[in-house]
Amino acid sequence: MSNPGRGWEDGTPERLYVITGGRSGPLQSTSLDLVTLIIARSGPRPGMQPEHASIMRLCQSPLSVAEISAYLGLPVSVVTVLLGDLLAANQVLSRPPVAPAQLPDLALIEAVIDGLRKL
């Protein structure tokens, strides 16, 4: 049983259960991980669950799942459930982060340096 002195906003299991509707994962399969970028298609709509509305406000520019979790102060598992709801409702877009540039082969770099030295 929860301590009556603890506030609703401190991440109690009861609050997290209510936020996710008792779900431990999204309704539809998603490929979200910590670095998946999320961007809102618009601003929050009237009547949205407060946490959904917060995500919509935060994601006016792309943010990773990890960043959203940190800004909201919610576990990643809870944020993943909420994002799954928003993805299913077509309220947000997700995409993998931009891959880091591939470095050229070391042999190629050495050949270029060798060629420059011969000039």
Tab-separated table of C-alpha atoms in Angstrom:
chain	number	residue	atom	x	y	z
A	1	MET	CA	0.000	0.000	0.000
A	2	SER	CA	1.293	3.474	-0.784
A	3	ASN	CA	2.353	5.957	1.825
A	4	PRO	CA	-0.348	8.658	2.254
A	5	GLY	CA	2.369	11.300	2.614
A	6	ARG	CA	3.712	10.637	-0.887
A	7	GLY	CA	2.456	12.928	-3.615
A	8	TRP	CA	0.836	11.854	-6.865
A	9	GLU	CA	3.601	13.493	-8.878
A	10	ASP	CA	6.525	11.513	-7.462
A	11	GLY	CA	6.439	8.549	-9.833
A	12	THR	CA	4.471	6.201	-7.620
A	13	PRO	CA	3.541	2.881	-9.205
A	14	GLU	CA	-0.125	3.838	-8.947
A	15	ARG	CA	0.423	6.997	-10.982
A	16	LEU	CA	2.431	5.153	-13.636
A	17	TYR	CA	-0.300	2.493	-13.815
A	18	VAL	CA	-2.948	5.162	-14.409
A	19	ILE	CA	-0.842	6.996	-17.003
A	20	THR	CA	-0.409	3.838	-19.097
A	21	GLY	CA	-3.867	2.429	-18.455
A	22	GLY	CA	-2.195	-0.576	-16.846
A	23	ARG	CA	-0.282	-1.481	-20.023
A	24	SER	CA	3.357	-2.469	-19.963
A	25	GLY	CA	3.870	-1.971	-23.701
A	26	PRO	CA	2.320	-0.183	-26.677
A	27	LEU	CA	-0.896	-1.564	-28.180
A	28	GLN	CA	0.754	-1.946	-31.595
A	29	SER	CA	4.260	-3.184	-32.214
A	30	THR	CA	6.714	-0.299	-32.519
A	31	SER	CA	10.436	-0.173	-33.139
A	32	LEU	CA	11.204	2.507	-30.575
A	33	ASP	CA	14.531	2.537	-28.787
A	34	LEU	CA	16.326	5.165	-26.733
A	35	VAL	CA	17.711	7.039	-29.748
A	36	THR	CA	14.597	6.957	-31.964
A	37	LEU	CA	13.672	10.536	-32.828
A	38	ILE	CA	10.101	11.729	-32.323
A	39	ILE	CA	8.485	14.813	-33.834
A	40	ALA	CA	4.928	16.008	-33.319
A	41	ARG	CA	2.702	16.536	-36.342
A	42	SER	CA	0.937	19.420	-34.568
A	43	GLY	CA	0.381	20.871	-31.136
A	44	PRO	CA	-1.614	19.169	-28.401
A	45	ARG	CA	-5.361	18.843	-28.890
A	46	PRO	CA	-7.968	19.752	-26.281
A	47	GLY	CA	-8.933	16.785	-24.148
A	48	MET	CA	-5.632	14.927	-24.556
A	49	GLN	CA	-4.196	13.080	-21.602
A	50	PRO	CA	-1.770	15.548	-19.915
A	51	GLU	CA	1.278	13.373	-20.592
A	52	HIS	CA	0.364	13.015	-24.266
A	53	ALA	CA	-0.065	16.796	-24.475
A	54	SER	CA	3.337	17.302	-22.825
A	55	ILE	CA	4.976	15.043	-25.407
A	56	MET	CA	3.267	16.963	-28.211
A	57	ARG	CA	4.583	20.269	-26.826
A	58	LEU	CA	8.103	18.914	-26.288
A	59	CYS	CA	8.382	17.349	-29.731
A	60	GLN	CA	7.822	20.421	-31.892
A	61	SER	CA	11.430	19.739	-32.886
A	62	PRO	CA	12.870	16.207	-32.942
A	63	LEU	CA	13.725	14.644	-29.591
A	64	SER	CA	14.937	11.154	-28.759
A	65	VAL	CA	12.883	8.789	-26.633
A	66	ALA	CA	15.543	9.108	-23.908
A	67	GLU	CA	15.280	12.919	-23.944
A	68	ILE	CA	11.485	12.806	-23.727
A	69	SER	CA	11.759	10.430	-20.780
A	70	ALA	CA	14.208	12.752	-19.026
A	71	TYR	CA	12.167	15.911	-19.654
A	72	LEU	CA	8.955	14.292	-18.414
A	73	GLY	CA	10.634	12.560	-15.480
A	74	LEU	CA	8.997	9.276	-16.475
A	75	PRO	CA	10.548	5.840	-17.029
A	76	VAL	CA	11.370	4.986	-20.639
A	77	SER	CA	8.912	2.075	-20.484
A	78	VAL	CA	6.056	4.470	-19.669
A	79	VAL	CA	7.139	6.945	-22.363
A	80	THR	CA	7.254	4.093	-24.889
A	81	VAL	CA	3.629	3.215	-24.088
A	82	LEU	CA	2.583	6.861	-24.461
A	83	LEU	CA	4.504	7.234	-27.732
A	84	GLY	CA	2.887	4.058	-29.019
A	85	ASP	CA	-0.516	5.660	-28.407
A	86	LEU	CA	0.525	8.827	-30.254
A	87	LEU	CA	2.036	6.854	-33.151
A	88	ALA	CA	-1.146	4.781	-33.490
A	89	ALA	CA	-3.203	7.997	-33.547
A	90	ASN	CA	-0.816	9.457	-36.180
A	91	GLN	CA	-0.057	12.393	-33.865
A	92	VAL	CA	3.728	11.966	-33.993
A	93	LEU	CA	6.317	10.646	-36.424
A	94	SER	CA	9.273	8.478	-35.474
A	95	ARG	CA	12.502	7.862	-37.301
A	96	PRO	CA	15.884	6.410	-36.486
A	97	PRO	CA	18.592	8.990	-35.844
A	98	VAL	CA	20.813	10.062	-38.703
A	99	ALA	CA	23.609	7.537	-38.967
A	100	PRO	CA	27.086	8.878	-38.270
A	101	ALA	CA	29.182	9.401	-41.356
A	102	GLN	CA	31.193	6.377	-42.351
A	103	LEU	CA	34.901	6.981	-42.194
A	104	PRO	CA	36.797	6.114	-45.364
A	105	ASP	CA	38.935	2.998	-45.373
A	106	LEU	CA	42.298	3.478	-43.638
A	107	ALA	CA	44.115	2.173	-46.731
A	108	LEU	CA	42.475	4.905	-48.823
A	109	ILE	CA	43.529	7.621	-46.362
A	110	GLU	CA	47.115	6.331	-46.385
A	111	ALA	CA	47.129	6.260	-50.199
A	112	VAL	CA	45.924	9.878	-50.335
A	113	ILE	CA	48.562	11.000	-47.831
A	114	ASP	CA	51.226	9.128	-49.789
A	115	GLY	CA	50.042	10.772	-53.017
A	116	LEU	CA	50.108	14.235	-51.419
A	117	ARG	CA	53.640	13.704	-50.186
A	118	LYS	CA	54.781	12.862	-53.734
A	119	LEU	CA	53.486	16.190	-55.062
